[in-house]
XYZ file of C-alpha atoms in Angstrom:
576
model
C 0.000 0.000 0.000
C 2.983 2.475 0.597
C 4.275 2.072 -2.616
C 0.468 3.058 -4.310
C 0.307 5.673 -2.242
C 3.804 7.160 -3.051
C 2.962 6.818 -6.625
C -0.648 8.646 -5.843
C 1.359 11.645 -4.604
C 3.767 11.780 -6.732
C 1.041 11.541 -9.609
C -1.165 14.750 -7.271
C 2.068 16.949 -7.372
C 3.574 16.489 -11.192
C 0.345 16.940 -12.322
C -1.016 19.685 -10.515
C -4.573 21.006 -11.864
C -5.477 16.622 -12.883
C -7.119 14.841 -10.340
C -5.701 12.580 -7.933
C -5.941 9.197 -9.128
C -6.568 6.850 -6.006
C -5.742 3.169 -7.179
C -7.321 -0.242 -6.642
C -4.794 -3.355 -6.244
C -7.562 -5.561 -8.327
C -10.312 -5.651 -10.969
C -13.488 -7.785 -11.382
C -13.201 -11.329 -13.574
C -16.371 -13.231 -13.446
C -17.103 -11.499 -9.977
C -13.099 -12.600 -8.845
C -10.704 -9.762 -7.671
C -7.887 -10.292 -9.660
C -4.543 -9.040 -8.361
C -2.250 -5.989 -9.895
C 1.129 -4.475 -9.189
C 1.088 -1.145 -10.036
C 3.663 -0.382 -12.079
C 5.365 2.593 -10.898
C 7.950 3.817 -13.794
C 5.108 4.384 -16.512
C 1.900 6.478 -17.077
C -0.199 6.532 -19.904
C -1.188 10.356 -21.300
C -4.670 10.331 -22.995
C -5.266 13.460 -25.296
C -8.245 13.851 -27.225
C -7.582 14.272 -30.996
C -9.517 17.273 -31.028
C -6.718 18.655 -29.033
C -3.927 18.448 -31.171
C -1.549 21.410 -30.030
C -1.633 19.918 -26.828
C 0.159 16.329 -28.148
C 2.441 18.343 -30.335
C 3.782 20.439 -27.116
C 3.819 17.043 -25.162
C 5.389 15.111 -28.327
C 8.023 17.930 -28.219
C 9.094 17.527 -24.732
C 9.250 14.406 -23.293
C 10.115 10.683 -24.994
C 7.615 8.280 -26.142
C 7.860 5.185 -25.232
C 5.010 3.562 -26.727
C 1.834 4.569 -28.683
C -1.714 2.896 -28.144
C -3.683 2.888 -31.206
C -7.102 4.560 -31.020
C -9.879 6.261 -32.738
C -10.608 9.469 -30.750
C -7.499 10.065 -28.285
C -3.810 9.876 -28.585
C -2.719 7.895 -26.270
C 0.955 7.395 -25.113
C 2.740 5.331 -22.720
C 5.840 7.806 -21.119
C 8.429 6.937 -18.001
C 6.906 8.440 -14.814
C 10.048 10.364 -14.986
C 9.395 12.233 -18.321
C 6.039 13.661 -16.817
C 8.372 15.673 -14.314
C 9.986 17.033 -17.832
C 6.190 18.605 -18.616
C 5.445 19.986 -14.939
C 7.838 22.530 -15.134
C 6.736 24.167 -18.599
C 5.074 27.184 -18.862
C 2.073 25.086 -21.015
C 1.968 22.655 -18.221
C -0.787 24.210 -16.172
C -2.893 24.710 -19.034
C -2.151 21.252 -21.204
C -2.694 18.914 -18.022
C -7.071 20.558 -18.396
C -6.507 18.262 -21.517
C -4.897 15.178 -19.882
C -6.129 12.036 -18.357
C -3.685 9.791 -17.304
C -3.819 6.516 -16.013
C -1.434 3.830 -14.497
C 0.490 0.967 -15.498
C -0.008 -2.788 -13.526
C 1.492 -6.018 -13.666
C -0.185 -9.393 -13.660
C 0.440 -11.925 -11.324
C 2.113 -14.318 -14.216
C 4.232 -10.654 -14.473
C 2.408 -9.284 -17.753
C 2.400 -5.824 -18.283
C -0.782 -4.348 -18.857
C -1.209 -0.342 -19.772
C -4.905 1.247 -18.475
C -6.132 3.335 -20.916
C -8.995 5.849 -20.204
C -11.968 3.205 -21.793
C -14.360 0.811 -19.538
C -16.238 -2.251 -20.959
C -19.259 -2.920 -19.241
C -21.605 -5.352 -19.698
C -25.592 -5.029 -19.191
C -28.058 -7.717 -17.866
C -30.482 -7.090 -20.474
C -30.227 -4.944 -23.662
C -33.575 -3.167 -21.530
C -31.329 -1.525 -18.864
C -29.732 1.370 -21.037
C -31.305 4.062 -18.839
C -29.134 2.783 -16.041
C -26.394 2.635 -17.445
C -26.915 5.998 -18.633
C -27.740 7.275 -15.307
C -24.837 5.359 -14.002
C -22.211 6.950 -16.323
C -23.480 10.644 -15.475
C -22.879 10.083 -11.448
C -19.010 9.092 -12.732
C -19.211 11.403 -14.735
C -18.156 9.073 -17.712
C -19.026 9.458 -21.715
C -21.040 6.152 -23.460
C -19.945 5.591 -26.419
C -21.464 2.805 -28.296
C -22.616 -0.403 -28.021
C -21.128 -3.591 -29.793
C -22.874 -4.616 -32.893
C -22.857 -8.252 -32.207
C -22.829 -7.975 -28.685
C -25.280 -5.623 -27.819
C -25.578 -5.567 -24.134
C -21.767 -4.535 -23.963
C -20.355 -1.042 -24.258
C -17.644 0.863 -24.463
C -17.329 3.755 -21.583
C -14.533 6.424 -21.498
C -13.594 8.943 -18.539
C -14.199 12.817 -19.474
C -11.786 15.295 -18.196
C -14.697 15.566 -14.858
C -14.296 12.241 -13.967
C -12.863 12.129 -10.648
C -12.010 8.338 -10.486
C -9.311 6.204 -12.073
C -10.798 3.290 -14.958
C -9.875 0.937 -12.409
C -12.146 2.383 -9.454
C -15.396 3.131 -11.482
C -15.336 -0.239 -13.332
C -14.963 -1.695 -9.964
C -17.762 0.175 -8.156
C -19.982 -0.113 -10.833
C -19.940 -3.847 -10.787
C -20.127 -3.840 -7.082
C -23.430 -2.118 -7.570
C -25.070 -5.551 -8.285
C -26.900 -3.377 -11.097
C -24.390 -4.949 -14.530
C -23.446 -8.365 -15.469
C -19.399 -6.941 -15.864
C -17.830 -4.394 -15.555
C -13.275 -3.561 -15.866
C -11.398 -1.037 -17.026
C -9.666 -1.149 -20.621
C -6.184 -2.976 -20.698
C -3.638 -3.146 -23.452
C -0.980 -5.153 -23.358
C 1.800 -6.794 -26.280
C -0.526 -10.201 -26.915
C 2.109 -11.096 -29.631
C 3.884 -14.306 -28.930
C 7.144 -13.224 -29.303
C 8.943 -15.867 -29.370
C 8.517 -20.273 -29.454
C 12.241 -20.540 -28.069
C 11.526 -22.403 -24.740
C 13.876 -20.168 -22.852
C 13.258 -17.113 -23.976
C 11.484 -16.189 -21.150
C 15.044 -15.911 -19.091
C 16.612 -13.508 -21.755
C 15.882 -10.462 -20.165
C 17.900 -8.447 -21.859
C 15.564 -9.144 -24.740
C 12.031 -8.956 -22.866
C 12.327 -8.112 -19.035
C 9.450 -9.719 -17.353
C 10.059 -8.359 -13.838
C 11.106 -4.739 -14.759
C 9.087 -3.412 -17.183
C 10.971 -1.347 -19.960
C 14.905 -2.240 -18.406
C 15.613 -4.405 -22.004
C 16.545 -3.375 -25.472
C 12.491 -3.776 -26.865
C 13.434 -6.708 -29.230
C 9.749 -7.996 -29.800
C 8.412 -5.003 -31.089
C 11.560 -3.989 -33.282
C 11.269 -8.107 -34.864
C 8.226 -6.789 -36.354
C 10.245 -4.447 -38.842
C 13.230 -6.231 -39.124
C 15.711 -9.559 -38.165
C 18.902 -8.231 -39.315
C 18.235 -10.848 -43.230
C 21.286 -10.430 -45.513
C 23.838 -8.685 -42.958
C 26.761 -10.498 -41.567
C 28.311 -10.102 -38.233
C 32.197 -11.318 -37.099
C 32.451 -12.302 -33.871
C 36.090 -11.839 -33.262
C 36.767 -13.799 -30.176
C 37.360 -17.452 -29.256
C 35.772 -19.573 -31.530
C 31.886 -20.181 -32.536
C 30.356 -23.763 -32.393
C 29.078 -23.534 -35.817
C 27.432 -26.615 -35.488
C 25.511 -25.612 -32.278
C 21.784 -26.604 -32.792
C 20.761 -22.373 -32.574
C 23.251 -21.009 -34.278
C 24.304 -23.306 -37.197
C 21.244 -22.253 -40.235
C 22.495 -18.720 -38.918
C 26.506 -19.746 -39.469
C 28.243 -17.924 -42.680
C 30.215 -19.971 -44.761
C 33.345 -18.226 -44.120
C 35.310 -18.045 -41.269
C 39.081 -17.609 -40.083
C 41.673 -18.876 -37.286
C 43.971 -15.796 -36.677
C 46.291 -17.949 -34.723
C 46.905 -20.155 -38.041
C 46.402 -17.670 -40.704
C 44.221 -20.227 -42.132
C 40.128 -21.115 -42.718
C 37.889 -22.457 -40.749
C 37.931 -21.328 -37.384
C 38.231 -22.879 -34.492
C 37.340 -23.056 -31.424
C 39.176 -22.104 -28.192
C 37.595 -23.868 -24.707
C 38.301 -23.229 -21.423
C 36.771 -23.668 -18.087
C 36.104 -27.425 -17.907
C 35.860 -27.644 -21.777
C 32.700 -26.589 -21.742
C 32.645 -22.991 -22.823
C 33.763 -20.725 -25.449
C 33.306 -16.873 -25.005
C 33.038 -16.629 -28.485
C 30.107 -18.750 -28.347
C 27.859 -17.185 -25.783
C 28.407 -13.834 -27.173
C 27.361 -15.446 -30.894
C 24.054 -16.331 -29.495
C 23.452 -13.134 -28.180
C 23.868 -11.311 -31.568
C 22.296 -13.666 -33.933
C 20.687 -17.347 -32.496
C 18.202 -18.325 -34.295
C 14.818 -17.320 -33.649
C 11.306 -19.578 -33.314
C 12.862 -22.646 -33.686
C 11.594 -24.387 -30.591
C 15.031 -24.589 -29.417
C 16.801 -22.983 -26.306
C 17.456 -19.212 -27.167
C 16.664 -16.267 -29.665
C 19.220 -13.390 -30.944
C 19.070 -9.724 -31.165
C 19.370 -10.150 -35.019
C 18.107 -14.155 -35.615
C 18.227 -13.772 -39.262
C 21.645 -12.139 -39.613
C 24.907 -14.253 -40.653
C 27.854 -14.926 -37.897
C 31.407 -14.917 -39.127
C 33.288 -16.807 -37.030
C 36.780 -15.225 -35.941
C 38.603 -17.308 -33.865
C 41.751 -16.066 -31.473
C 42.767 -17.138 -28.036
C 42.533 -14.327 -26.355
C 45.061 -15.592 -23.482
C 48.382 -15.115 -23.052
C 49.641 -15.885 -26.616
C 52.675 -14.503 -28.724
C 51.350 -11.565 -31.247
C 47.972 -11.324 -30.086
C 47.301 -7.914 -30.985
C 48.952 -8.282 -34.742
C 46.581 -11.389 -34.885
C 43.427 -10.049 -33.688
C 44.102 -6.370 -35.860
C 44.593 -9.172 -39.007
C 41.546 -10.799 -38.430
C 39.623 -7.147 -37.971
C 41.009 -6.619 -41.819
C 40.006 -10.261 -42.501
C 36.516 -9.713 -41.653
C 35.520 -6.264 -43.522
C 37.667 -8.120 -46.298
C 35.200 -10.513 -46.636
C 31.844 -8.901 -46.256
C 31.299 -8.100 -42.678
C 28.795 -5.370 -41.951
C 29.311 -6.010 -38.223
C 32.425 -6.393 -36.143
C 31.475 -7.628 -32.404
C 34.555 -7.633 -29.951
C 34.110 -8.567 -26.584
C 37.555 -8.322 -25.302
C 40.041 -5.624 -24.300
C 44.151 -5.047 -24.511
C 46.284 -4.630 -22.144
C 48.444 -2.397 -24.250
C 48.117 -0.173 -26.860
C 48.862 -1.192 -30.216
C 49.143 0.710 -33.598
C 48.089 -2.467 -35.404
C 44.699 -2.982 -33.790
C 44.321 1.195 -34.145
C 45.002 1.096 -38.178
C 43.104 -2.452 -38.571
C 39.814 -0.282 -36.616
C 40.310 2.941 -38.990
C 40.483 0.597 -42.291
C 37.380 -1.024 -41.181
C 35.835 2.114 -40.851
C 37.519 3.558 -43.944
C 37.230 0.481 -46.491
C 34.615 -1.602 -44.884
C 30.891 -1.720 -46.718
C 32.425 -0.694 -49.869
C 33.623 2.502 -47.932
C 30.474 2.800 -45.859
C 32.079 1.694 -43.107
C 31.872 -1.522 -41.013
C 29.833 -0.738 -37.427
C 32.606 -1.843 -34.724
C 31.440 -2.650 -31.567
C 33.693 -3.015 -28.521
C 33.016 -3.885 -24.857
C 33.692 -0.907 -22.798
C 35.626 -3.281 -20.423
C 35.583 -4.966 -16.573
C 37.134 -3.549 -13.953
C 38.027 -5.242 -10.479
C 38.051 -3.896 -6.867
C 41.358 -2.039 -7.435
C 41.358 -1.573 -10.786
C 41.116 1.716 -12.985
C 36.967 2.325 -13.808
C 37.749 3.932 -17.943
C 36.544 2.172 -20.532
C 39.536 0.098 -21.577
C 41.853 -0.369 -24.933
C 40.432 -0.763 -27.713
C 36.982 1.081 -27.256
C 38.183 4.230 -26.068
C 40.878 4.470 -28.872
C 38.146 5.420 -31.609
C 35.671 8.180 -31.547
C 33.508 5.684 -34.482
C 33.784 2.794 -32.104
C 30.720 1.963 -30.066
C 32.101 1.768 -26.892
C 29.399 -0.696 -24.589
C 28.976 -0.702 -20.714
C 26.603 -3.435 -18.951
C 23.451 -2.931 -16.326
C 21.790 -5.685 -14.858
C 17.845 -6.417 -15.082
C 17.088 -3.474 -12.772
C 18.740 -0.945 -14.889
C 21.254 -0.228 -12.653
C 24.819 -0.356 -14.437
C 26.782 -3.718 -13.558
C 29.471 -2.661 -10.611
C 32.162 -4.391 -13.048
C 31.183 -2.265 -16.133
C 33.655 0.333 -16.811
C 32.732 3.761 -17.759
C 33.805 7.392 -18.683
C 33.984 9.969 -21.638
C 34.576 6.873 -24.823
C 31.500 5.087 -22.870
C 28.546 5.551 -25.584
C 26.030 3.140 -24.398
C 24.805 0.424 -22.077
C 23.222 -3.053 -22.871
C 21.957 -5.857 -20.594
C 25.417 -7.803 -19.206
C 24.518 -9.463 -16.134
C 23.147 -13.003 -16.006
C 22.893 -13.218 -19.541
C 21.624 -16.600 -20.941
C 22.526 -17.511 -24.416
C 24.354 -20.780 -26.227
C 27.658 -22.689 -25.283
C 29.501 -25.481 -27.409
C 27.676 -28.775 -27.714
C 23.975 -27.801 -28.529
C 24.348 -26.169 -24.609
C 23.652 -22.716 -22.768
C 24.655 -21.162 -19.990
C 24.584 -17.762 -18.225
C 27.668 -15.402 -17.901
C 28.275 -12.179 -16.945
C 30.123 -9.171 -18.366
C 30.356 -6.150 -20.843
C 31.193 -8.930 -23.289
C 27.611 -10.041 -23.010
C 26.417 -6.217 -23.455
C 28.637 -6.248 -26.500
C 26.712 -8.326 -28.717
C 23.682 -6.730 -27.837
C 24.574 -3.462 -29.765
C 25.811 -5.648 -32.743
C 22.777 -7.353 -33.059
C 20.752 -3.652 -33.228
C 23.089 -2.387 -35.860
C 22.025 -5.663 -38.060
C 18.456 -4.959 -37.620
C 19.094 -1.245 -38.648
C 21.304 -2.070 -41.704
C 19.313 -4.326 -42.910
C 16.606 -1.590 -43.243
C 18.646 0.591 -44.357
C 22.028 -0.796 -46.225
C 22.762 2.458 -47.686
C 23.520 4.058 -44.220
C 27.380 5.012 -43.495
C 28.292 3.784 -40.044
C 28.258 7.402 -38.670
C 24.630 7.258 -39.607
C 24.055 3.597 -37.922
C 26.210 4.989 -34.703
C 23.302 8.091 -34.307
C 20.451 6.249 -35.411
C 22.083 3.783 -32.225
C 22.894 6.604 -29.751
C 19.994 9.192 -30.273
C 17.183 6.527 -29.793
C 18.862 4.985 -26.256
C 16.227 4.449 -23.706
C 16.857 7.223 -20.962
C 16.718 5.451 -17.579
C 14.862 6.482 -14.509
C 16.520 8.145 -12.014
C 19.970 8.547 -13.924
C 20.787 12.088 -14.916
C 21.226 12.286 -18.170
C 22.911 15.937 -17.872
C 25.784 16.507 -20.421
C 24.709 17.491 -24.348
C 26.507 15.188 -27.054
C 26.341 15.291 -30.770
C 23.424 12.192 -30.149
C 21.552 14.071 -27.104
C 21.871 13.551 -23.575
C 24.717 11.786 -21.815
C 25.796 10.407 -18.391
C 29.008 9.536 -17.679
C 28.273 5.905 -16.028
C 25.776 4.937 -18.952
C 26.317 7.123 -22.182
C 23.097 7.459 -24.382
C 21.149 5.280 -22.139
C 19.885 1.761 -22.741
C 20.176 0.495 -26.459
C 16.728 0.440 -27.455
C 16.272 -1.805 -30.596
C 12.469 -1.022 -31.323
C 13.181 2.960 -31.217
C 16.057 2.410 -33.397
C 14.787 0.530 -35.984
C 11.691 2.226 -36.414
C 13.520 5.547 -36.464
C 15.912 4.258 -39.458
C 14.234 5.291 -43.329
C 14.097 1.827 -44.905
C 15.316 1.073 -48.022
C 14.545 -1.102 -50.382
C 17.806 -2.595 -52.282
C 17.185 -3.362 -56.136
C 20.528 -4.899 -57.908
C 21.276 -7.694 -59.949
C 17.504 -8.638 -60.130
C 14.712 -8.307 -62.654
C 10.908 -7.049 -61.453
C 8.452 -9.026 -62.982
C 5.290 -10.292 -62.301
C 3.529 -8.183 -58.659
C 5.955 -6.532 -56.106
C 4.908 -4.169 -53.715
C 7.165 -2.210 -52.164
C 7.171 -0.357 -48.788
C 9.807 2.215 -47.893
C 10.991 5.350 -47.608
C 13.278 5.087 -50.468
C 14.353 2.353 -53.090
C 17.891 1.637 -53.935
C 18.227 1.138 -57.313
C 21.752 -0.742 -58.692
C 22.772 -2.001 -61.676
C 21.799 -4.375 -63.885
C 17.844 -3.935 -63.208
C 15.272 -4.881 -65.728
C 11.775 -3.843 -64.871
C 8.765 -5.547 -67.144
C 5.716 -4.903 -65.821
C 3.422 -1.890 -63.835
C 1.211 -2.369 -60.767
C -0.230 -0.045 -57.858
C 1.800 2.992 -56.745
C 5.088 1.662 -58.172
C 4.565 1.266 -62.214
C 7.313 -0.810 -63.315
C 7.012 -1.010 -67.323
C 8.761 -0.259 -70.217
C 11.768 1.122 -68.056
C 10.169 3.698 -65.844
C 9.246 3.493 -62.336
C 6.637 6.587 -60.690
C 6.974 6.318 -57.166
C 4.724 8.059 -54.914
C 6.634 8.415 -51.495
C 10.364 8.708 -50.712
C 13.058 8.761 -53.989
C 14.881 6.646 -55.809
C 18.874 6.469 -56.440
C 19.830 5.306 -59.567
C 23.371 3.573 -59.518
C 24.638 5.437 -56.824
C 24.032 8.900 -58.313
C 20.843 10.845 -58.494
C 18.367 11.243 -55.853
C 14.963 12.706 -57.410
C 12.140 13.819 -56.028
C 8.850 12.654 -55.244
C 6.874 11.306 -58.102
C 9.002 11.724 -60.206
C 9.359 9.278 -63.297
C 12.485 7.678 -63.887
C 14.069 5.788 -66.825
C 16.312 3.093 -65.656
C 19.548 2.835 -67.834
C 20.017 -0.389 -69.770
C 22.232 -2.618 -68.570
């Protein structure tokens, strides 16, 4: 009860002129009290569409985390911590006249469930209308229609009068004795994300206990699993036979301690474990196969880049080769979980031709573990991810949001990802939990594949923004230094990598080469790619392909890396 009650406050005093929304622990199944949490880091804003200036100003100031689709109000799901952000505008006082907002819960079997400003209510017979209607004016709530094919039930929504929460009128109202049912409107993600049987441990993909503390992978899987891009793990050796990883497994790969194809892998602890491995999994297992695990990315490519890692002769000059190896031979994605104990100029030129030659000179995304740090060791983020202002430079938190006590951190730090207690595949068709910003590592690679591959075109500045810019700000960490990507904190950069933001926020291209059009294709994107060697033959919808022209009617078209035109414009493509 504290904790409601705290929240209630809290609510009374950000939001000044709105009510005070007293909250119930339960609502009404089949005459049942069913138990909630409330969930005290989010609030839902309701707006009505009528009142659009009012979502603009609130759109303009504070981060969305979510949007719940709906006719007549815009409704969006915020921290609890970007409502302070709106109390102390000047438009405050008279935007919240316009607001409703309502609370957050969690379910017993730890679903989260958002309350938006709507009842369904259910009548004993179609006869009893006038109650209901008297009914809704004592609450002072709005009818507003019935259901076609189930008549007796109808939709309710608060008005800016109501002086009760969803929650407490749905619950009085069936405590009347005068309606069959009666509970407030919940929305929740009803998607099943994911048929891998132990998905439900990867929090760092969807955190069932803290709400919003993971990188948002189910929603960003709807727009993209990282198809046709290729990530090198550079570490100790990937089990490319393992169960979940092997349909995912490129057909290239390289030893840097022999100079020599395939690689191979280096165990240690018990023979049971490679690094490599676990941190393979977390970029890129693959997805609803009924088996173990899912990746960030489960539809990009691993390139396997095997090196010891321990106390070997020419380490650095092995590891810096197999950097050049792998943007050599097609990687989009470099993921390095591991530090240096030294400086080297090899592993600095091998980082700045991956950036300089890599994509075809768009620049491979390199990802590097900010580093571990004991008891009495220095806290910077370590050799090689602070040598490179392009390198993502990754620190850990653990399933609370709080950052790991081993992650290093400092100016180079650009990010965080999950890194403690991170489940994902060892050798053998096995998994196994580990803990580190090696795990948070992979995390970040596996976002970059779901960017690129809506968006190949983008230079790995670009991808680094799109990455930064989007990070989930996390409550109760002050995000007060300005960077080039927004607001940073010294222990956690940007914030939490936030996959779903990321992706949606990345103009998707379609990519047209080597391939002839024929028959229907639809395309959806903000721009097509075309390259060379593209025949088109026939015209349908708002793309007309025939006789060499395509009209498009939204975003451009680049024709063999040159010209962009503008919209609708028609275009001839040049014979092969």
């Amino acid at each position: 009860m504290m904790n409601k009650k705290c929240f209630m406050i809290i609510l009374f005093v950000l939001s000044c002129s709105i009510r005070a929304m007293a909250q119930t622990d339960y609502y009404y199944y089949k005459g049942k009290k069913i138990p909630l949490t409330l969930n005290e880091n989010k609030v839902c804003v309701s707006i009505s569409k009528d009142n659009e200036n009012v979502s603009k100003r609130i759109l303009a100031n504070v981060k969305v985390l979510n949007k719940i689709e709906d006719d007549d109000y815009d409704i969006f799901v915020i921290l609890r911590v970007e409502l302070e952000k709106l109390t102390i505008l000047d438009s405050w006082k008279e935007d919240a006249k316009s607001v409703i907002l309502t609370p957050s819960y969690i379910t017993a079997d730890k679903t989260e469930v958002l309350m938006t400003p709507y009842l369904n209510l259910r009548l004993k017979k179609e006869e009893d209308i006038d109650l209901l209607t008297s009914y809704a004016e004592r609450y002072r709530l709005k009818i507003i229609r019935n259901m076609p094919y189930m008549p007796c039930w109808y939709i309710l929504v608060l008005t800016l009068d109501s002086e009760k929460s969803p929650l407490e009128c749905a619950n009085e109202l069936w405590e009347s004795g005068k309606f069959a049912a009666s509970h407030p409107d919940f929305c929740s993600n009803d998607l099943e994300c994911s048929n891998d049987p132990l998905f439900n441990q990867q929090w760092g993909l969807y955190n069932n206990y803290h709400t919003g503390i993971d990188i948002s992978a189910c929603s960003a899987w709807n727009y993209a699993t990282g198809k046709n891009v290729k990530i090198a793990i550079i570490d100790t050796g990937v089990d490319r036979n393992h169960v979940d990883l092997a349909s995912n497994i490129d057909s290239l790969s390289y030893d840097t301690e022999t100079g020599y194809s395939p690689s191979q892998l280096y165990l240690f602890q018990n023979n049971n474990y490679t690094h490599g491995t676990h941190c393979a999994g977390i970029a890129a297992a693959v997805k609803d196969n009924g088996i173990h695990i899912a990746g960030v990315a489960p539809e990009a490519k691993i390139i396997s880049i095997s090196n010891k890692l321990e106390n070997t002769s020419n380490s650095h000059l092995k590891r810096a080769n197999g950097i050049i190896w792998a943007y050599q031979h097609g990687a989009d994605i470099i993921s390095n979980s591991w530090s240096a104990g030294t400086q080297s100029e090899e592993i600095d030129e091998a980082i700045q031709n991956a950036f300089t030659y890599g994509r075809h000179g768009k620049g491979c995304v390199v990802v590097f573990a900010a580093g571990n740090h004991s008891e009495n060791e220095n806290i910077n983020v370590k050799y090689p991810a602070n040598s490179n202002d392009t390198i993502l430079a990754v620190g850990s938190i653990d399933s609370t949001g709080v950052r790991s006590s081993f992650s290093c951190y400092g100016t180079e730090l650009d990010l965080v990802a999950p890194g403690n207690h991170i489940l994902s595949t060892f050798p053998y068709n096995q998994t196994g939990y580990d803990s580190g910003t090696s795990m948070a590592c992979p995390h970040v690679a596996g976002v970059a594949a779901l960017i690129l591959e809506r968006n190949p075109e983008l230079t790995v500045s670009q991808v680094n923004s799109i990455i930064c810019s989007n990070a989930k700000k996390l409550s109760g960490v002050n995000f007060n230094v300005t960077k080039p990507d927004g607001s940073w904190n010294n222990e956690y950069g940007y914030g939490l990598v936030n996959a779903y933001s990321s992706v949606i926020n990345t103009p998707h291209v379609v990519y047209i080469q080597n391939d002839t059009i024929t028959g229907t294709r639809f395309f959806s994107a903000d721009s097509i790619y075309v390259g060379k060697d593209v025949s088109v033959t026939k015209e349908h919808g708002d793309v007309v392909l025939g006789q060499g022209n395509i009209t498009l009617k939204a975003g451009y078209i680049k024709i063999k890396n040159s010209t962009t035109v503008p919209l609708g414009t028609t275009l001839t493509i040049e014979p092969n």
